[in-house]
PDB file of C-alpha atoms in Angstrom:
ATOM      1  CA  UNK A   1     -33.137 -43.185  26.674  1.00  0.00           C
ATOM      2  CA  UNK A   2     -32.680 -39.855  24.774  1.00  0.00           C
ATOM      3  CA  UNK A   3     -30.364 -39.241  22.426  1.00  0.00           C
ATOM      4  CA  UNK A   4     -31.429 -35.485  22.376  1.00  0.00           C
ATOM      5  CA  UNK A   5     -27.659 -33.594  23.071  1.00  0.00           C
ATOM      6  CA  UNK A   6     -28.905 -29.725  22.534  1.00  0.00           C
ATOM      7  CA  UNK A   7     -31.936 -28.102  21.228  1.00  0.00           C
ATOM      8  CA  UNK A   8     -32.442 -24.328  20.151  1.00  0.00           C
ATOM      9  CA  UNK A   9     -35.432 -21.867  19.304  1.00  0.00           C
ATOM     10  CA  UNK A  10     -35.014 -18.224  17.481  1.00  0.00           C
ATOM     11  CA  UNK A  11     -37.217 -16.181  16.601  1.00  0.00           C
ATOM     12  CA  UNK A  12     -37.513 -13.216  13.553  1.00  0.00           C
ATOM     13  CA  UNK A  13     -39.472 -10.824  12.764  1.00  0.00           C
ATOM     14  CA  UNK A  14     -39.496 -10.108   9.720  1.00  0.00           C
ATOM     15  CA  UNK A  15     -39.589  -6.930   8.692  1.00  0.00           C
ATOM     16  CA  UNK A  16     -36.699  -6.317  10.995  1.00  0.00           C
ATOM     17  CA  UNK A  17     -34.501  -8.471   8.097  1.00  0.00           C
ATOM     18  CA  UNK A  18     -36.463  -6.932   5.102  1.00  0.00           C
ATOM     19  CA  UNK A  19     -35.310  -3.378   6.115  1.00  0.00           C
ATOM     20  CA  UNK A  20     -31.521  -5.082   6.869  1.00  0.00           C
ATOM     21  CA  UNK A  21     -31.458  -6.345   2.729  1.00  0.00           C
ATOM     22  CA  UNK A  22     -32.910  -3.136   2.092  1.00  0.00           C
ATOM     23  CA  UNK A  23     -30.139  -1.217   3.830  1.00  0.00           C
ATOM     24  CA  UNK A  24     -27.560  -3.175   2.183  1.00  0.00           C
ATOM     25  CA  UNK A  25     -28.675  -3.572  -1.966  1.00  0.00           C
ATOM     26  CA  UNK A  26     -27.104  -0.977  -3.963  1.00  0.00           C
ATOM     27  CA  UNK A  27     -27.958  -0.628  -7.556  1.00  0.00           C
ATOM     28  CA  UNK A  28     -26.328  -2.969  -9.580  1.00  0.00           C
ATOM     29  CA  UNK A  29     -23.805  -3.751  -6.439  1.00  0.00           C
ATOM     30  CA  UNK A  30     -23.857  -6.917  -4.172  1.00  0.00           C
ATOM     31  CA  UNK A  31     -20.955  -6.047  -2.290  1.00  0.00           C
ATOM     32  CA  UNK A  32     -22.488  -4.644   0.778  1.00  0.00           C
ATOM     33  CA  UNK A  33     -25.125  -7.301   0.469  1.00  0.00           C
ATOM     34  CA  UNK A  34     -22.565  -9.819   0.510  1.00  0.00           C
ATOM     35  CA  UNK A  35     -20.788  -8.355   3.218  1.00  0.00           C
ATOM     36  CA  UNK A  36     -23.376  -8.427   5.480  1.00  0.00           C
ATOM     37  CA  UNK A  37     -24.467 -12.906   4.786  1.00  0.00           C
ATOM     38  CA  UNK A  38     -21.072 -13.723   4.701  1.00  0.00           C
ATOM     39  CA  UNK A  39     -21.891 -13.107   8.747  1.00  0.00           C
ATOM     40  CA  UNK A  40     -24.008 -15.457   8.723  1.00  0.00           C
ATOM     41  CA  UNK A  41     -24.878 -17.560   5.270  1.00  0.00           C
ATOM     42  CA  UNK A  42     -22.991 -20.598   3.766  1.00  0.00           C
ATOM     43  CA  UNK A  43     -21.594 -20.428  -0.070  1.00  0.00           C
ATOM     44  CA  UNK A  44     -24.604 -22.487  -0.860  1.00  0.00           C
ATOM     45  CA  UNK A  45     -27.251 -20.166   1.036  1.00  0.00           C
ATOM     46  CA  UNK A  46     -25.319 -17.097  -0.490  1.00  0.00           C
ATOM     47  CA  UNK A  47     -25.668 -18.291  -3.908  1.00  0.00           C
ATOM     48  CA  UNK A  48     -29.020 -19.308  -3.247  1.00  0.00           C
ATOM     49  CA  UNK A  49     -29.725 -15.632  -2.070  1.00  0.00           C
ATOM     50  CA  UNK A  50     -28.664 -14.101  -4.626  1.00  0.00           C
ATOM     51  CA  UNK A  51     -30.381 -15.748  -7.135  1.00  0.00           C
ATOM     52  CA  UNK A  52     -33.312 -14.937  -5.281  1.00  0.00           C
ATOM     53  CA  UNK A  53     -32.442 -11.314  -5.422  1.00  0.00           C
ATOM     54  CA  UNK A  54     -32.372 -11.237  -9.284  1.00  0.00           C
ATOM     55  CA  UNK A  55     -32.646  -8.106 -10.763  1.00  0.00           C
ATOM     56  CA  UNK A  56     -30.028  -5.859  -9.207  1.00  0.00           C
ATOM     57  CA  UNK A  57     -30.998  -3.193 -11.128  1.00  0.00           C
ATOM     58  CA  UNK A  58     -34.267  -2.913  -9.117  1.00  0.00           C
ATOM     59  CA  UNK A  59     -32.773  -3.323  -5.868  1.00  0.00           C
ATOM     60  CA  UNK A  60     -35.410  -3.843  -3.281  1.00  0.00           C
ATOM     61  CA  UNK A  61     -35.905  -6.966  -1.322  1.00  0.00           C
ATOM     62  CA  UNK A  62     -38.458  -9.633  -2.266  1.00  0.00           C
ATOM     63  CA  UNK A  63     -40.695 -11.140  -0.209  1.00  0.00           C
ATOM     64  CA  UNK A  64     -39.061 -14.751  -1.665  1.00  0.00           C
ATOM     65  CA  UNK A  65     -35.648 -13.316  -0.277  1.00  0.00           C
ATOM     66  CA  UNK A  66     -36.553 -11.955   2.888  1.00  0.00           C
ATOM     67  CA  UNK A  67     -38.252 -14.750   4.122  1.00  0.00           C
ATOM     68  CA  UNK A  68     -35.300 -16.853   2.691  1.00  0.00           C
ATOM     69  CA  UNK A  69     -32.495 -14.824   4.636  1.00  0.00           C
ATOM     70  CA  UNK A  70     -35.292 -14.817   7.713  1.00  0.00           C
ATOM     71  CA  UNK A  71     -35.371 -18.440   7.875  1.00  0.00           C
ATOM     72  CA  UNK A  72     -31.788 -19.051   7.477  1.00  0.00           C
ATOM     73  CA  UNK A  73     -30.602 -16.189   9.998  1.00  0.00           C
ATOM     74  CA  UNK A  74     -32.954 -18.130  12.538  1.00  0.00           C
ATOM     75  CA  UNK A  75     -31.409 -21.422  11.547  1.00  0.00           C
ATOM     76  CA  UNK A  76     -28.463 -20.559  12.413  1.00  0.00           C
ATOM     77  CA  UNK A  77     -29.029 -18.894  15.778  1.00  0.00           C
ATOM     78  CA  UNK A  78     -30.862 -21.952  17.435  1.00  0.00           C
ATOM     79  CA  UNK A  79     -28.472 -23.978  16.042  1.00  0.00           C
ATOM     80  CA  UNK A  80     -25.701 -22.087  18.130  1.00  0.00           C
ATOM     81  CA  UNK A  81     -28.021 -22.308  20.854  1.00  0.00           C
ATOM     82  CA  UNK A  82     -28.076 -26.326  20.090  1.00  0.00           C
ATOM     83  CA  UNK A  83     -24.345 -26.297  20.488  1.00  0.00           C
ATOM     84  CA  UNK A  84     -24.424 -24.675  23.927  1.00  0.00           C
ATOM     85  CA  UNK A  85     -26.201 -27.669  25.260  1.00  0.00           C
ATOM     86  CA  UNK A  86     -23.515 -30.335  24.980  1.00  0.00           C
ATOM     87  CA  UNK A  87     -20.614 -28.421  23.891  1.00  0.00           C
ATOM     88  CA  UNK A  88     -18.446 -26.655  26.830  1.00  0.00           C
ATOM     89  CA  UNK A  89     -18.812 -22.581  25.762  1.00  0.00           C
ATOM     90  CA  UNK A  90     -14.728 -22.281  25.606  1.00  0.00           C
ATOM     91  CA  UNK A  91     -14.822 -25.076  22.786  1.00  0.00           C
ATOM     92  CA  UNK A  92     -17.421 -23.680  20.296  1.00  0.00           C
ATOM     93  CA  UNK A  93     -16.100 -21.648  17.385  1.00  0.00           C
ATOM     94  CA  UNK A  94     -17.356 -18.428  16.949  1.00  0.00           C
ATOM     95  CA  UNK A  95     -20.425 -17.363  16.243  1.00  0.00           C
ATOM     96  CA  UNK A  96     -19.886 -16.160  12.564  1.00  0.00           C
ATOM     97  CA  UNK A  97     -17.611 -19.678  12.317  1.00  0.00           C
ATOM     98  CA  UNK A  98     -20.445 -21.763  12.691  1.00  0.00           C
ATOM     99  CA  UNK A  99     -23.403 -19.985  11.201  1.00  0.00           C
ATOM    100  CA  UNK A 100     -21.358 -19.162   7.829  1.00  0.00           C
ATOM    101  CA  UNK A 101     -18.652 -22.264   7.523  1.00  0.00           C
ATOM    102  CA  UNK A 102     -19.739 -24.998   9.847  1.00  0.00           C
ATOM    103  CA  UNK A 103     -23.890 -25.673   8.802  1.00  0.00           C
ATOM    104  CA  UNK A 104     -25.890 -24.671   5.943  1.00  0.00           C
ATOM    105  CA  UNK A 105     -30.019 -25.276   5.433  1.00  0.00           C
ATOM    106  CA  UNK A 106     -31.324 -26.676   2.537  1.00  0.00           C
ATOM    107  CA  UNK A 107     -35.106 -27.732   1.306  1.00  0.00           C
ATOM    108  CA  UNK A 108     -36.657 -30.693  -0.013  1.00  0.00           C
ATOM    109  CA  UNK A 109     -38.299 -30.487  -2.840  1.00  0.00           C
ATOM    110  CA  UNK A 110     -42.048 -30.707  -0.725  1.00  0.00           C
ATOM    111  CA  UNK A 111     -40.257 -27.614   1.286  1.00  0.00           C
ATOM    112  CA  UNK A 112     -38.762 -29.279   4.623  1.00  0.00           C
ATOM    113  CA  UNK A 113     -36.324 -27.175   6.185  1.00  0.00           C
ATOM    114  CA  UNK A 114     -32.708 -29.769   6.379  1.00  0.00           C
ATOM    115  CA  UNK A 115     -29.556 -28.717   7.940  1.00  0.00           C
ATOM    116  CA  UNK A 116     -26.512 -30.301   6.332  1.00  0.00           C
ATOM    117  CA  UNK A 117     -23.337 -30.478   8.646  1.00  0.00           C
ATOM    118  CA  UNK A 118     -19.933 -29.479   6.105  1.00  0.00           C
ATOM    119  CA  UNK A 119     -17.950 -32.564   6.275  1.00  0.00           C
ATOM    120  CA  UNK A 120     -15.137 -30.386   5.177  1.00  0.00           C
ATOM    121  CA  UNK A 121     -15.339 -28.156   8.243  1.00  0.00           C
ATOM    122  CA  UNK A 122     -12.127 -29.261  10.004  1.00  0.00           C
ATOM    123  CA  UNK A 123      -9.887 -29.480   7.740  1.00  0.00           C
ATOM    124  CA  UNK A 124     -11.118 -26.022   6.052  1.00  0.00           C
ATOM    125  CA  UNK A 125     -10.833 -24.573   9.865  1.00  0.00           C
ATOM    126  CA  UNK A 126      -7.661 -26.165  11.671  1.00  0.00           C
ATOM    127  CA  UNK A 127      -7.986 -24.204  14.372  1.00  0.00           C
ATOM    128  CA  UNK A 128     -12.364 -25.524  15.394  1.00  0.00           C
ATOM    129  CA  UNK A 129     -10.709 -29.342  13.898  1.00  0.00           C
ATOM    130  CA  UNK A 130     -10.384 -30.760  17.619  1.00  0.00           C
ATOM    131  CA  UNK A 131     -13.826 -29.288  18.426  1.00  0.00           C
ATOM    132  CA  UNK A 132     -15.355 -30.792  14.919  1.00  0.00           C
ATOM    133  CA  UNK A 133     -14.198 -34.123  15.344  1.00  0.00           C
ATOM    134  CA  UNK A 134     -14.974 -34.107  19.272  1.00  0.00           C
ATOM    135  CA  UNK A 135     -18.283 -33.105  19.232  1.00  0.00           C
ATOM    136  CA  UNK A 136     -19.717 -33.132  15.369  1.00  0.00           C
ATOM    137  CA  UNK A 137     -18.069 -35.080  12.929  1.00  0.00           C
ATOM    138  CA  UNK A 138     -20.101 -37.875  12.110  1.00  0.00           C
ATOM    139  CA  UNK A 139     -21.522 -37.821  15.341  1.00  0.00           C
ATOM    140  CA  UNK A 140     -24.274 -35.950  15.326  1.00  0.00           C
ATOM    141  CA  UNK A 141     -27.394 -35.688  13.065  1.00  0.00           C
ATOM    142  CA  UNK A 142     -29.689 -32.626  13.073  1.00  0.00           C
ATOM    143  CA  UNK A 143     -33.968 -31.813  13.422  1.00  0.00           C
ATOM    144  CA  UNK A 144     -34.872 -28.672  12.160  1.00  0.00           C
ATOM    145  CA  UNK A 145     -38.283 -27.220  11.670  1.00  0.00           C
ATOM    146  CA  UNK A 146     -38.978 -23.781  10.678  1.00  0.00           C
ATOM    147  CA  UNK A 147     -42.858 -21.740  11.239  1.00  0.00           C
ATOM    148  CA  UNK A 148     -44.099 -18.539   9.848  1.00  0.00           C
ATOM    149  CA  UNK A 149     -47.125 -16.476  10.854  1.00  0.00           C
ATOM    150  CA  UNK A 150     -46.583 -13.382   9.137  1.00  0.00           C
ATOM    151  CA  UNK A 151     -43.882 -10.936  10.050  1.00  0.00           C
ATOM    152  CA  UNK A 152     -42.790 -13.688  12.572  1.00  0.00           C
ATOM    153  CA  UNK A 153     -40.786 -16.930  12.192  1.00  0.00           C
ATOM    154  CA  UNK A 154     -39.684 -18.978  14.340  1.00  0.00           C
ATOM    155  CA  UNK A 155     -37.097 -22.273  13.762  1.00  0.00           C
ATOM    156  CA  UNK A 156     -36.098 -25.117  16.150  1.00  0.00           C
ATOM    157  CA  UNK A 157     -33.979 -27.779  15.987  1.00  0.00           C
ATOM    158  CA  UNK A 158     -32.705 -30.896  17.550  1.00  0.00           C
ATOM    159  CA  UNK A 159     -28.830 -31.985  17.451  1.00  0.00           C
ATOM    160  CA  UNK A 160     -29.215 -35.561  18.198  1.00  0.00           C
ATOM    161  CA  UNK A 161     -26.496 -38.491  19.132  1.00  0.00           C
ATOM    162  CA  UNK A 162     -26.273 -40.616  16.181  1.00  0.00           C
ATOM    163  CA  UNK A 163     -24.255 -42.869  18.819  1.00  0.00           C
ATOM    164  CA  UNK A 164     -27.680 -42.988  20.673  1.00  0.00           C
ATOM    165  CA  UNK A 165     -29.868 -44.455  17.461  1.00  0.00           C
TER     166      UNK A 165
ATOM    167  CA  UNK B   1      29.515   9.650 -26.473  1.00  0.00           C
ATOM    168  CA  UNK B   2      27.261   8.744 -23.267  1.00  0.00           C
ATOM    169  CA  UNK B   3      28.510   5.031 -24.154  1.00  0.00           C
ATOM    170  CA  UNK B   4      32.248   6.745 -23.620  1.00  0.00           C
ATOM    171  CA  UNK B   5      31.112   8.917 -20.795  1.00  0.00           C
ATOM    172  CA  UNK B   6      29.885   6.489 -18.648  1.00  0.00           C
ATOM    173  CA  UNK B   7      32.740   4.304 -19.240  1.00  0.00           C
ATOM    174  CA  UNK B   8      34.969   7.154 -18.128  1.00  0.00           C
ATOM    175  CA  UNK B   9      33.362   7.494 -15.237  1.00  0.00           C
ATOM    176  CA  UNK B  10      31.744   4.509 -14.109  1.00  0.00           C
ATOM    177  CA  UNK B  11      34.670   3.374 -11.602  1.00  0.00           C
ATOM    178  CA  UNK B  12      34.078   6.523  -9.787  1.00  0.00           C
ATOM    179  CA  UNK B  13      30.530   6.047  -9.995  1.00  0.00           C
ATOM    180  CA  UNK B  14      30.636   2.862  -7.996  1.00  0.00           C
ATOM    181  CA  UNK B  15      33.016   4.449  -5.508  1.00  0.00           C
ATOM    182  CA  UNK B  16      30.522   6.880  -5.140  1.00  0.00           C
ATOM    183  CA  UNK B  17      27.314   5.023  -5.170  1.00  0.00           C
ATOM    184  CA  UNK B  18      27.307   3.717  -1.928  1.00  0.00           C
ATOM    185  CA  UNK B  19      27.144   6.951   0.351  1.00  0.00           C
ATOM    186  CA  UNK B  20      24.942   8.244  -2.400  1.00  0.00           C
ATOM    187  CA  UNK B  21      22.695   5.411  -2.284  1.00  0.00           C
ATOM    188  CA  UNK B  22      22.482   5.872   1.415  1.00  0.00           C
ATOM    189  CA  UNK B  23      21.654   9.372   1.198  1.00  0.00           C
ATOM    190  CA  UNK B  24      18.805   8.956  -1.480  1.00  0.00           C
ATOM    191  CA  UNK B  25      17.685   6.169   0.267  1.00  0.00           C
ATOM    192  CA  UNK B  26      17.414   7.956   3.486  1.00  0.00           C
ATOM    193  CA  UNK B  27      15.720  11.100   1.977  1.00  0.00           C
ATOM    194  CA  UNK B  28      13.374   9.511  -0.838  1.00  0.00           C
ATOM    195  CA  UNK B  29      12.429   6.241   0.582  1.00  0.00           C
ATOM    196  CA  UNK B  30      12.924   6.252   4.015  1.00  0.00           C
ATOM    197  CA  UNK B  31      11.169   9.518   4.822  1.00  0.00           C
ATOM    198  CA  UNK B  32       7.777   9.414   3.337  1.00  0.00           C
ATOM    199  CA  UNK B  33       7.394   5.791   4.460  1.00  0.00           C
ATOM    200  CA  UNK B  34       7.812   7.496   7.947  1.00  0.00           C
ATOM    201  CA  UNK B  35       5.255   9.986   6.930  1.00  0.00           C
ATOM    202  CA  UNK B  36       2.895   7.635   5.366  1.00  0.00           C
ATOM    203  CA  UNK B  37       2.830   5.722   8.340  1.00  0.00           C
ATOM    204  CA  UNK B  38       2.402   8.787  10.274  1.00  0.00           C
ATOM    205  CA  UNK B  39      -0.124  10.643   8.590  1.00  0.00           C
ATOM    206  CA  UNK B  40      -2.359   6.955   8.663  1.00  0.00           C
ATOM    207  CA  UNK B  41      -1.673   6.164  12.007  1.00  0.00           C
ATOM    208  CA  UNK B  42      -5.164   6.121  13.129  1.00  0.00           C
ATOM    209  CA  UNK B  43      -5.531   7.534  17.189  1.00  0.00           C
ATOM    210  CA  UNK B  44      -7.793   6.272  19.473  1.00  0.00           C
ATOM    211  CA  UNK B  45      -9.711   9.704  19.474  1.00  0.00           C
ATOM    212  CA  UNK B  46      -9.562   9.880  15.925  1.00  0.00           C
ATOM    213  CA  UNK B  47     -11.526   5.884  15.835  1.00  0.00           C
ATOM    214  CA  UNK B  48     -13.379   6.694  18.557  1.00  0.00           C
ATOM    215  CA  UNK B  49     -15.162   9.911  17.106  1.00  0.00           C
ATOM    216  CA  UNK B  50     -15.785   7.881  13.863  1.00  0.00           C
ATOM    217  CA  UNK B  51     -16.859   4.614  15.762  1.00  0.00           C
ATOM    218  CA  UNK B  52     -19.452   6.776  17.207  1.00  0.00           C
ATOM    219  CA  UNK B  53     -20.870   8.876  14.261  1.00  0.00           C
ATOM    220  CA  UNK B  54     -21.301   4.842  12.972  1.00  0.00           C
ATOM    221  CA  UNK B  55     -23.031   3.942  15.941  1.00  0.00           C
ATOM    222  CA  UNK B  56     -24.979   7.035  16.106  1.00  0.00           C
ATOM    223  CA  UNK B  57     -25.965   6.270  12.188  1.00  0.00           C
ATOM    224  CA  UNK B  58     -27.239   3.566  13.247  1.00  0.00           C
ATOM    225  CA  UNK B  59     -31.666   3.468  13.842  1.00  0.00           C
ATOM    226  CA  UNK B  60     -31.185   1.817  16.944  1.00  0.00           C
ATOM    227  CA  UNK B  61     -29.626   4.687  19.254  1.00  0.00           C
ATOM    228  CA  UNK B  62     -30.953   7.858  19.079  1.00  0.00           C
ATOM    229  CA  UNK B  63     -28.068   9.791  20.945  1.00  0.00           C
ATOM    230  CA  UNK B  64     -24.483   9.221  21.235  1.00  0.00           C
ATOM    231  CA  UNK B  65     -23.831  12.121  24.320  1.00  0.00           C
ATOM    232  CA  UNK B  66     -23.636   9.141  26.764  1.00  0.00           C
ATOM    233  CA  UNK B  67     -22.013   6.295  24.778  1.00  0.00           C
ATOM    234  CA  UNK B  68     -18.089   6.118  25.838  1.00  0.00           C
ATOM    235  CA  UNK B  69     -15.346   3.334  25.513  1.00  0.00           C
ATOM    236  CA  UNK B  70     -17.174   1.206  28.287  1.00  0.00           C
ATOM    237  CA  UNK B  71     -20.859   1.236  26.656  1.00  0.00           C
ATOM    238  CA  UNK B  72     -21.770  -2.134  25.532  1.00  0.00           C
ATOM    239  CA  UNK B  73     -23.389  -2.790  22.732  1.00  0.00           C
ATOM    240  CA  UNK B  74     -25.486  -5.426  23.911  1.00  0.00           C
ATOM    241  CA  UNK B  75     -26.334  -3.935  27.543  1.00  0.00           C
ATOM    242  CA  UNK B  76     -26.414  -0.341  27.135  1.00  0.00           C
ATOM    243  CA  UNK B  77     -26.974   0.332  23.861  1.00  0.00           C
ATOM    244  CA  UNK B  78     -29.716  -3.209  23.412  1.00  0.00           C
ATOM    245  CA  UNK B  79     -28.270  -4.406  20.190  1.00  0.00           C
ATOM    246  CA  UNK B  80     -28.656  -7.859  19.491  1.00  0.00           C
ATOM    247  CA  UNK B  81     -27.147 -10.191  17.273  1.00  0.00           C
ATOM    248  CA  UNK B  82     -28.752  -9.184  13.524  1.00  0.00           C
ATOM    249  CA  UNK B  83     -28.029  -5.449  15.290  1.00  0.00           C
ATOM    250  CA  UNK B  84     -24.446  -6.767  15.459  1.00  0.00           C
ATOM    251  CA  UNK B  85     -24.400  -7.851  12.154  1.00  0.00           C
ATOM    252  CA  UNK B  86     -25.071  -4.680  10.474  1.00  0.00           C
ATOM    253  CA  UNK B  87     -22.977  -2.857  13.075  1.00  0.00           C
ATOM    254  CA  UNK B  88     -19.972  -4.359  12.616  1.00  0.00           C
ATOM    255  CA  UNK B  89     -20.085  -4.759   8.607  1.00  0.00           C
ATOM    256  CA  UNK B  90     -20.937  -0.341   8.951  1.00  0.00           C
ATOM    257  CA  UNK B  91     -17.910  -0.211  10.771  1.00  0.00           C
ATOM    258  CA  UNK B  92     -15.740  -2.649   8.543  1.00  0.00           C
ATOM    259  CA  UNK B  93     -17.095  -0.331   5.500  1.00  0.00           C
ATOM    260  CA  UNK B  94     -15.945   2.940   7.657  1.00  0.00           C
ATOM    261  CA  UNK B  95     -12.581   1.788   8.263  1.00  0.00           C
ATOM    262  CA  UNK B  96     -12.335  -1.062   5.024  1.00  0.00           C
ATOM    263  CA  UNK B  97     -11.203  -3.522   6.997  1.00  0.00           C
ATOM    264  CA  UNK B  98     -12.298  -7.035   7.529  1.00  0.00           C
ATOM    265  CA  UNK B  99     -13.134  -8.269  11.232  1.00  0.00           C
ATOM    266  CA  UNK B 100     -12.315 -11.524  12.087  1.00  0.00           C
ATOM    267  CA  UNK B 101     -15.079 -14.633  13.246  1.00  0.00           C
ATOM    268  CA  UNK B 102     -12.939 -14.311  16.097  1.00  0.00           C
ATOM    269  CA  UNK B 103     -12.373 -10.956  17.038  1.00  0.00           C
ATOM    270  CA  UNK B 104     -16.248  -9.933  16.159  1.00  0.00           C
ATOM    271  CA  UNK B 105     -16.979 -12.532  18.498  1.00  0.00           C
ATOM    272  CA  UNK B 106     -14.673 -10.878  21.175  1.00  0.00           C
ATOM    273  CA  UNK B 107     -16.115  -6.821  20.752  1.00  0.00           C
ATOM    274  CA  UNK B 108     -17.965  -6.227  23.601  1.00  0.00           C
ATOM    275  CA  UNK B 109     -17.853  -2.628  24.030  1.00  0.00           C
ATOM    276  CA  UNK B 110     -17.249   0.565  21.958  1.00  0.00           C
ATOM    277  CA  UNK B 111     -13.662   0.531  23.490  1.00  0.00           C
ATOM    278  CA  UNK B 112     -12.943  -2.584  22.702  1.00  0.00           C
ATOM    279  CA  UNK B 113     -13.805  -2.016  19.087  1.00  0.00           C
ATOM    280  CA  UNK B 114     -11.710   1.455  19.246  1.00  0.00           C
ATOM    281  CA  UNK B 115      -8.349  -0.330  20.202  1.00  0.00           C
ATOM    282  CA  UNK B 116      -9.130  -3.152  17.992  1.00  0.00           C
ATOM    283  CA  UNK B 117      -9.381  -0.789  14.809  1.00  0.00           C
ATOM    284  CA  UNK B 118      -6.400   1.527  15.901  1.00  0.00           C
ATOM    285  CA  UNK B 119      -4.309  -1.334  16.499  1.00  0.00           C
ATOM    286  CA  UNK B 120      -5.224  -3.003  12.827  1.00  0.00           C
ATOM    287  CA  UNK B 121      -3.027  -1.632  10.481  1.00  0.00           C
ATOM    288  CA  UNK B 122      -4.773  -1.882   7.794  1.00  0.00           C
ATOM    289  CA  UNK B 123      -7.726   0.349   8.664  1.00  0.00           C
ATOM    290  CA  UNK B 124      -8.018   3.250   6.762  1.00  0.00           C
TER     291      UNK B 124
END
């Protein structure tokens, strides 16, 4: 028996998010920048990010970043999709909720894409808390794998049952 | 001297300061918080036209003649999420406000957006 609860699929292309950091980096000024991933990045992808963006003095996207912001972007849009399998549409937080507070993406060292759930996500968000410990807390584990050919990427993942293992 | 002077007069100064203190208060405070509020009371019209030239900024949408309070940003004018993204940080930049997971979730259409921003008093 399956213990498969959602799956999701997004796709990128690319160049569509290279022109979007290009758009918002300023010289020497992250604060449109940052306006635009706190839509959609968690304070570990952001700081990641930025890093990535170095030199803000010379402020045009690197391949490194785009590709980065790309891949998380599409994480967190079949991810949402995910949700809408198992979780009734009234009950999931919104949009900008989940992608930037409620899941962030990390890589292994050899590069494999992992989503971590925030354990801290209900009590940081009283208002989502019934739907966290309902349908996520501890309840759930998550597949994610990520492809590139270039200007496209594509991610998918799995939310699982850990109930089911 | 001023010690003495004020002494002299400072019971009459408290018998006066209340009807005084009304009147300043009614002409120095009162009144240009009532015209502070007015002149940054934001109209629809005046949202609208600026919700627009943002929208019309924008690569996506080449015109802006047909786009009224019922165009959708999704359906008529094909933005998709990322679109959304950008859109509604230009517009948080235009009127320096911050929109809520909530609400952002919630604008639909241009005149949903419009009443949203002239209802927020803090947009600018």
């Amino acid at each position: 028996m399956s213990n498969v609860l959602g799956i999701g699929t997004d796709i990128v292309y690319i160049p569509r998010i290279a022109g979007l950091l290009q758009r918002s980096m300023t010289k020497g000024d992250t604060r449109k920048l940052q306006m635009v991933i706190n839509k959609f990045m968690a304070a570990p992808e952001k700081q990641k990010l930025l890093k990535m963006v170095g030199d803000l003095n010379d402020p045009s996207p690197n391949n490194k970043a785009t590709a980065y912001t790309a891949g998380v972007w599409a994480t967190k849009e079949s991810l949402l999709k995910a949700l809408g399998c198992f979780v009734p549409a009234g009950s999931i937080p919104p949009a900008q909720t989940v992608y930037s507070k409620l899941f962030y993406k990390t890589n292994t060292e050899t590069g494999r894409p992992i989503v971590h759930i925030n354990n801290k996500f209900g009590q940081e968000n009283l208002l989502y808390n019934d739907f966290f410990e309902k349908y996520i807390n501890n309840k759930v584990s998550i597949d994610l794998s990520i492809s590139h050919d270039k200007d496209y990427l594509i991610s998918y993942c799995l939310i699982k049952s850990n109930a089911m293992k | 001297m001023f010690r003495s002077v004020l002494r002299t007069n400072a019971p009459m100064a408290l018998r006066r300061a209340a009807p005084i203190a009304v009147r300043v208060n009614a002409a120095r405070f009162m009144m240009p918080t009532r015209n502070y509020s007015a002149a940054n009371k934001l109209t629809n019209d005046a949202v609208q036209t600026r919700v627009l030239s943002v929208i019309q900024a924008f690569n996506k949408t080449n015109s802006v003649a047909d786009v009224s309070a019922k165009t959708s940003f999704h359906q008529d004018l094909g933005l998709d999420s990322l679109d959304t993204v950008e859109l509604l940080v230009a517009i948080e930049e235009e009127f320096e406000i911050e929109i809520p997971d909530k609400v952002a979730d919630e604008l639909k259409t241009v005149g949903e957006t419009v009443e949203y921003i002239a209802s927020n008093p803090e947009a600018l």
